[in-house]
CSV table of C-alpha atoms in Angstrom, one decimal:
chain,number,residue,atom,x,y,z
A,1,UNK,CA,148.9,108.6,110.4
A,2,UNK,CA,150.9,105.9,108.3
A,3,UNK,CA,149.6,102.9,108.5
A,4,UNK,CA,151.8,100.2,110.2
A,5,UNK,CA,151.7,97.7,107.2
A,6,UNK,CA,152.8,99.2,103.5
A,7,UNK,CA,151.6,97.2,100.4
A,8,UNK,CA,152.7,98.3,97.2
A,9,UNK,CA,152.5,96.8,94.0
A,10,UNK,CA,155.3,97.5,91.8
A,11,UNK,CA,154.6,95.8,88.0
A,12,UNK,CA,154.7,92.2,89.2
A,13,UNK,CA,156.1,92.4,92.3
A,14,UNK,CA,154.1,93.0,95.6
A,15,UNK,CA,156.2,94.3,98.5
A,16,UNK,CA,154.9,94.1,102.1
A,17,UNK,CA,156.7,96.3,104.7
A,18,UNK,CA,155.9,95.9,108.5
A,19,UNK,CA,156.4,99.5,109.1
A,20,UNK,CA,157.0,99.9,113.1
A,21,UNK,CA,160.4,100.9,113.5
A,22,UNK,CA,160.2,101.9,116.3
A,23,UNK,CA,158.9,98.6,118.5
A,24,UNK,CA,161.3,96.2,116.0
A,25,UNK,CA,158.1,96.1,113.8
A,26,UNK,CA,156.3,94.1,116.4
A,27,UNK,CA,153.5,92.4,114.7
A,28,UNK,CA,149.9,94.1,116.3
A,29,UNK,CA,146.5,92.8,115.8
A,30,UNK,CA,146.2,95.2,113.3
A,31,UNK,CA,148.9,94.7,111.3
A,32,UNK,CA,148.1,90.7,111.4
A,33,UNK,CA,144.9,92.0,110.1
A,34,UNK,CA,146.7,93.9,107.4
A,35,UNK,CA,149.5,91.3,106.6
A,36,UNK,CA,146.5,88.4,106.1
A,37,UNK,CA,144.7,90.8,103.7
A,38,UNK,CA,147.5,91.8,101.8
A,39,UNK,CA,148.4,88.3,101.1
A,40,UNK,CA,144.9,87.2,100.2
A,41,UNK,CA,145.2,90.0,97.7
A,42,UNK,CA,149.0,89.2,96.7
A,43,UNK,CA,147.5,85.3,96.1
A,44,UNK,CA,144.2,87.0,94.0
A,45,UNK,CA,146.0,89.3,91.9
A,46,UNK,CA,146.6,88.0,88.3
A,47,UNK,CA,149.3,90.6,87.7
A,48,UNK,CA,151.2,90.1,90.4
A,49,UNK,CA,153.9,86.8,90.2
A,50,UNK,CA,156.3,87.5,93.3
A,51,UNK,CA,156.2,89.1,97.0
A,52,UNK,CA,159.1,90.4,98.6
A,53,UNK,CA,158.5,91.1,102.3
A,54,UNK,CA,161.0,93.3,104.4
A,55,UNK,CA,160.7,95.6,107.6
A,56,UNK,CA,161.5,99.3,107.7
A,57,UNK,CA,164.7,100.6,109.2
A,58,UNK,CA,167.8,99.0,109.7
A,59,UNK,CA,167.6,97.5,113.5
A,60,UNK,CA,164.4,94.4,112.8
A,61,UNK,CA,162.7,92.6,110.3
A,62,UNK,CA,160.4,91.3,112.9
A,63,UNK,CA,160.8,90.9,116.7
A,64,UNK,CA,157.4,89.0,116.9
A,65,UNK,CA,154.0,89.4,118.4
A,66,UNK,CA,154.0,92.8,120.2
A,67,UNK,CA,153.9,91.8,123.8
A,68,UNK,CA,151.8,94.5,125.5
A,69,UNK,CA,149.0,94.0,122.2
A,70,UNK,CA,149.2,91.3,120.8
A,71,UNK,CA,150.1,88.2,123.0
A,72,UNK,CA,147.6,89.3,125.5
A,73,UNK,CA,144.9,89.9,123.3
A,74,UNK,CA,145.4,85.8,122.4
A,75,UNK,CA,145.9,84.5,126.1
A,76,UNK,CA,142.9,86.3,126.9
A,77,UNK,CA,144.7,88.7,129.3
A,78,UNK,CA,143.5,91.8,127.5
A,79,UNK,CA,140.2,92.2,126.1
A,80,UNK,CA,139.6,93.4,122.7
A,81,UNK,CA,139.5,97.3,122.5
A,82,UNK,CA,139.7,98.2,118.9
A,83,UNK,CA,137.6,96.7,115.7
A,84,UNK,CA,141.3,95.0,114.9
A,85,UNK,CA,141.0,93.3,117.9
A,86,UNK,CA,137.6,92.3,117.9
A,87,UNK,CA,138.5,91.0,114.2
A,88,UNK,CA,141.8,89.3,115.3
A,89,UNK,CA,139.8,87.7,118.6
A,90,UNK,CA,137.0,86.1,116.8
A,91,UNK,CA,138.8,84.9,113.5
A,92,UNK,CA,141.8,82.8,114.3
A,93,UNK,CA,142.0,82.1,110.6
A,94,UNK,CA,143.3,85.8,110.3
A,95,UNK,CA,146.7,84.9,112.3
A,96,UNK,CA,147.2,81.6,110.3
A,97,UNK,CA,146.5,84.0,106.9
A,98,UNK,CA,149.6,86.1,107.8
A,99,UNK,CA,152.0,83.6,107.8
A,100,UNK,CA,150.5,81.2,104.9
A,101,UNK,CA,149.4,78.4,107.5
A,102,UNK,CA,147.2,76.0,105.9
A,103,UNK,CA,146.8,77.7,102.4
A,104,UNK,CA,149.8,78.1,101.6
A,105,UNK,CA,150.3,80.2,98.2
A,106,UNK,CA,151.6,79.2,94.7
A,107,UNK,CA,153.3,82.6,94.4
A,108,UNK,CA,156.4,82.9,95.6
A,109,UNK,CA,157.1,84.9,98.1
A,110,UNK,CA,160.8,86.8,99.0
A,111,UNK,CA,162.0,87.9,102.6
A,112,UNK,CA,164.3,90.9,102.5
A,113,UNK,CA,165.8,90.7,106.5
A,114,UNK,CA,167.1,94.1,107.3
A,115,UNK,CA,167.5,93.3,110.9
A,116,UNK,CA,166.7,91.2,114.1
A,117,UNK,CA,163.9,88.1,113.1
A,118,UNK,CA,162.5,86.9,116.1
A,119,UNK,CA,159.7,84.8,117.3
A,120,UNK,CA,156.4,85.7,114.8
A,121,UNK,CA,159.1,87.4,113.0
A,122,UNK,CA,161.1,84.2,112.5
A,123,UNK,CA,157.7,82.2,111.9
A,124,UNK,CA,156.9,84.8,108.9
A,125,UNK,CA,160.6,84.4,107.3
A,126,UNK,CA,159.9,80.2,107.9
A,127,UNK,CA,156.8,80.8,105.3
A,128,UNK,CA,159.0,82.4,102.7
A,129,UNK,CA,160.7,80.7,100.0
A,130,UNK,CA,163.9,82.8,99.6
A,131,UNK,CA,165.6,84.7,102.3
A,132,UNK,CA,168.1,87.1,102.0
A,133,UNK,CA,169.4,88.5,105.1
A,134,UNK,CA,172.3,91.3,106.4
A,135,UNK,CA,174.7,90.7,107.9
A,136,UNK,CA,173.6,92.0,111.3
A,137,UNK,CA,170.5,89.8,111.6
A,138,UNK,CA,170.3,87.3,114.1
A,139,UNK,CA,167.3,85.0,114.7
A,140,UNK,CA,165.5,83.2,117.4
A,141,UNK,CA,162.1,81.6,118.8
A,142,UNK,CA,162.1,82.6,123.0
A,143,UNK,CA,158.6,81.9,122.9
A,144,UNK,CA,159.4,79.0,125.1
A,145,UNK,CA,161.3,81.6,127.9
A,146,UNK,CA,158.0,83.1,128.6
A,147,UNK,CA,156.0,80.0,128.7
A,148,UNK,CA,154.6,80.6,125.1
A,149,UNK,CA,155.2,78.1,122.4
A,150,UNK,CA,155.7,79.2,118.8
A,151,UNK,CA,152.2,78.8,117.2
A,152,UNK,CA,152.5,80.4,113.4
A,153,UNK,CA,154.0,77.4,111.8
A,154,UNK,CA,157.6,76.9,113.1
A,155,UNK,CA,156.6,73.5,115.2
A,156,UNK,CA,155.9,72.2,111.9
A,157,UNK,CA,158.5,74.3,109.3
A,158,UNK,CA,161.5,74.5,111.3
A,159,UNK,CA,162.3,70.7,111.4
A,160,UNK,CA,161.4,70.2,108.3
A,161,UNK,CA,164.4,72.8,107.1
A,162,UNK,CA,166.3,72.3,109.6
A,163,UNK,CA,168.3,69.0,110.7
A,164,UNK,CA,166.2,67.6,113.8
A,165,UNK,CA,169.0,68.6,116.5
A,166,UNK,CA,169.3,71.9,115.6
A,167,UNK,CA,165.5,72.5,115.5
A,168,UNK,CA,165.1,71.3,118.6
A,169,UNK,CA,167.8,73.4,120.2
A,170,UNK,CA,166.7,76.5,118.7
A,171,UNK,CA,163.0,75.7,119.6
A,172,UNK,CA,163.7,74.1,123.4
A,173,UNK,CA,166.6,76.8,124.7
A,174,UNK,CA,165.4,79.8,123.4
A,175,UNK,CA,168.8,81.3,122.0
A,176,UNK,CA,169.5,83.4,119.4
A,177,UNK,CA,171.2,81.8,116.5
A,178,UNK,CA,173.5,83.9,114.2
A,179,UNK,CA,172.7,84.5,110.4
A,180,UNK,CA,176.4,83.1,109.0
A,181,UNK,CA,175.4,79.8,111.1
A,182,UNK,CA,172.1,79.4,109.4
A,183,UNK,CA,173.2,80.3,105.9
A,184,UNK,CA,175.8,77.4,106.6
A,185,UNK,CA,173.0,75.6,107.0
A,186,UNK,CA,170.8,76.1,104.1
A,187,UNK,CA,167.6,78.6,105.5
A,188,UNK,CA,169.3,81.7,104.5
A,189,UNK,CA,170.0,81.9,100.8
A,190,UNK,CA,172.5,85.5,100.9
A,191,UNK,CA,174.2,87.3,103.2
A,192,UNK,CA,174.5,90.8,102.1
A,193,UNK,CA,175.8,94.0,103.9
A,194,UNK,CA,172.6,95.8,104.9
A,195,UNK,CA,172.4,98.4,102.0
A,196,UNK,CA,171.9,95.3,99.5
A,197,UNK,CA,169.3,93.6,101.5
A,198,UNK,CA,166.4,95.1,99.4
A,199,UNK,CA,168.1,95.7,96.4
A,200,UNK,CA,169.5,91.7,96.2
A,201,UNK,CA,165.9,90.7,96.9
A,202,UNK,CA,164.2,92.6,94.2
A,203,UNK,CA,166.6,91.8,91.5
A,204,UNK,CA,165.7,87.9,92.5
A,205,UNK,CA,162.0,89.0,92.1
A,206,UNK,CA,162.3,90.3,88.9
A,207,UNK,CA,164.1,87.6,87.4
A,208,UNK,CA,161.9,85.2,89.0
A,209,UNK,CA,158.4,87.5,87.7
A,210,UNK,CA,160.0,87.4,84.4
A,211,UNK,CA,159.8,83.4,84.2
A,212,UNK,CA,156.4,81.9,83.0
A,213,UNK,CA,153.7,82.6,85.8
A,214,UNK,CA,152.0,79.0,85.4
A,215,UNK,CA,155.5,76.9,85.4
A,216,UNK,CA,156.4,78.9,88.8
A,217,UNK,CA,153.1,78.4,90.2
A,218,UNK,CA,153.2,74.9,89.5
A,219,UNK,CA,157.0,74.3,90.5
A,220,UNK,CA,156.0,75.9,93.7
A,221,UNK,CA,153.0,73.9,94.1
A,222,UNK,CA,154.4,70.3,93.2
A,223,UNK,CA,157.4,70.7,96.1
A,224,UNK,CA,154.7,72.0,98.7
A,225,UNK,CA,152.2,69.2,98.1
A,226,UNK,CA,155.1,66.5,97.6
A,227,UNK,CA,156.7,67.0,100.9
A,228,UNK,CA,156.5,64.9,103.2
A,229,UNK,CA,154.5,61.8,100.8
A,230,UNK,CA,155.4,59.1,99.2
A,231,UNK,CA,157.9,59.1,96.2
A,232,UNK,CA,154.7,57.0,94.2
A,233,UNK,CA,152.6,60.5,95.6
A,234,UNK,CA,155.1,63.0,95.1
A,235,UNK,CA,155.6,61.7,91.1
A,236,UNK,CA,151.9,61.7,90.9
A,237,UNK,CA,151.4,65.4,91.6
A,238,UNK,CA,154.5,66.3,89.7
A,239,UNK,CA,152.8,64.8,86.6
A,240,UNK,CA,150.1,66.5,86.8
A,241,UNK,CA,151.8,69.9,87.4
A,242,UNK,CA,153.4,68.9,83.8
A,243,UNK,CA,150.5,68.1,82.1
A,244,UNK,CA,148.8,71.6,83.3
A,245,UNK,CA,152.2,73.1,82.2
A,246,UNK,CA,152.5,71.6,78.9
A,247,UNK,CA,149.0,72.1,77.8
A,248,UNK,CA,149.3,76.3,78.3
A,249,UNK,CA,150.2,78.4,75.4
A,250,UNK,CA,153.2,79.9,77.6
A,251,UNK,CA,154.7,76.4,77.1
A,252,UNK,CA,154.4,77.4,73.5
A,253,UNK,CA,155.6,80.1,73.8
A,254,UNK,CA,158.8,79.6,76.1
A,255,UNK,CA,160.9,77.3,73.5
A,256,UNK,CA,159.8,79.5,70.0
A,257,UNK,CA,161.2,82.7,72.0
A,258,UNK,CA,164.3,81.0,72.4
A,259,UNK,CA,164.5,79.6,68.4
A,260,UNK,CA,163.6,83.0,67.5
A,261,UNK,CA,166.1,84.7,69.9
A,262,UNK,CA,164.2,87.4,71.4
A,263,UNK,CA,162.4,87.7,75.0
A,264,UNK,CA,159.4,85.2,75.5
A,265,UNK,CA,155.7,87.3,76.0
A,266,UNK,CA,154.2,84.6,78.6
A,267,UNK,CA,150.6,85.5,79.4
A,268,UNK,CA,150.1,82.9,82.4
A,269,UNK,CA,148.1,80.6,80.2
């Protein structure tokens, strides 16, 4: 049987699929499970610099918890009946591990929206850094239509890359917002047709894996630990990304490539 969650590793580059095509690539317990192992092994991996995540077929990215599995499993309506279940029930860190709440990763991490990106769906693209989307995609959080609220981080993200009002309309309505409007408004990066969704999101993550592993980690770091603080704070921890920058031999490295004119070798130290 294929497994509902592919991880490949391609060089550098990780690439997660939710692979239900089916159900709109509704997220199950077990491919939470999956999705939070995958990126505790995308963040472990020394070789690997970028994630690009995407979902199979050409209808959804991600339409969300599944709501006959997963939602129930959580309110308590269903009892746990498989071992992914029983793992999902009793470890609530597992669903905050599949979308990077909490500890979040200095990796960066690439969505490739081939379709529909609803509710977890939405939540999971919110944790990204780069989004490329098709043309066909539209997105929305309805969690609040069934009485749910939206638990995986969009409470917190969405605001915070979104202006207030339109946050709180997406959030408090429940509508489905189209992908021009929110590339007008800065959370999509591209809007491709759907054949150049993948292919536009892996020729970012190669360019990005070919930059010096230690300066991306610590770009990514300083903005996710600055946000938010004070300017005094946020100079702070930029300092001391650039001390731990400029003290590598990649730093070293990076400018005598470019004297010599030939590609830089950067060994992420």
């Amino acid at each position: 049987m294929t497994s509902p969650l592919l991880y490949d590793k391609n060089g550098p580059i990780a690439v997660i699929t939710l692979n239900r095509p089916d159900r709109h690539n509704a997220l199950t317990p077990e491919m939470i499970c999956r999705l939070a192992d995958a990126f505790d092994d995308f963040k472990a991996d020394p070789d690997l610099r970028v994630a690009v995540i995407t979902g199979a077929g050409d209808g959804s990215f991600c339409s969300g918890g599944d709501l006959a599995l997963t939602l129930p499993l959580l309110t308590g309506a269903r009892s746990p009946e498989t071992d992914w279940d029983r793992r999902l029930a009793t470890d609530r860190e597992i669903l905050f591990r599949s979308n990077f709440k909490g500890a979040h990763s200095v990796k960066p991490v690439i969505s490739a929206i081939n379709g529909h990106c609803l509710a977890g769906g939405f939540e999971l693209m919110l944790a990204t850094d780069i989004r490329i989307a098709t043309e066909r995609a539209r997105f929305g959080l309805p969690e609040a239509r069934h009485a749910l609220i939206p638990f995986a981080g969009a409470l917190v993200r969405l605001p915070r890359q979104l202006p207030h009002a339109v946050a709180m309309e997406v959030l408090l309505t429940g509508d489905q917002i189209g992908v021009e409007r929110l590339h007008d408004l800065g959370l999509i990066n591209h809007v491709v047709a759907q054949e150049e969704v993948m292919q536009t999101a892996m020729a970012i993550a190669e360019r990005i894996a070919a930059n010096g592993p230690v300066a991306i980690a610590e770009i990514k770091r300083t903005i996710s630990e600055s946000t938010g603080r004070p300017l005094d704070e946020g100079y702070r921890i930029e300092t001391e990304s650039m001390n731990r920058v400029m003290a590598t031999e990649d730093a070293r490295e990076g400018p005598r490539a470019f004297m010599e004119r030939r590609p830089p070798v950067f060994r992420g130290k």
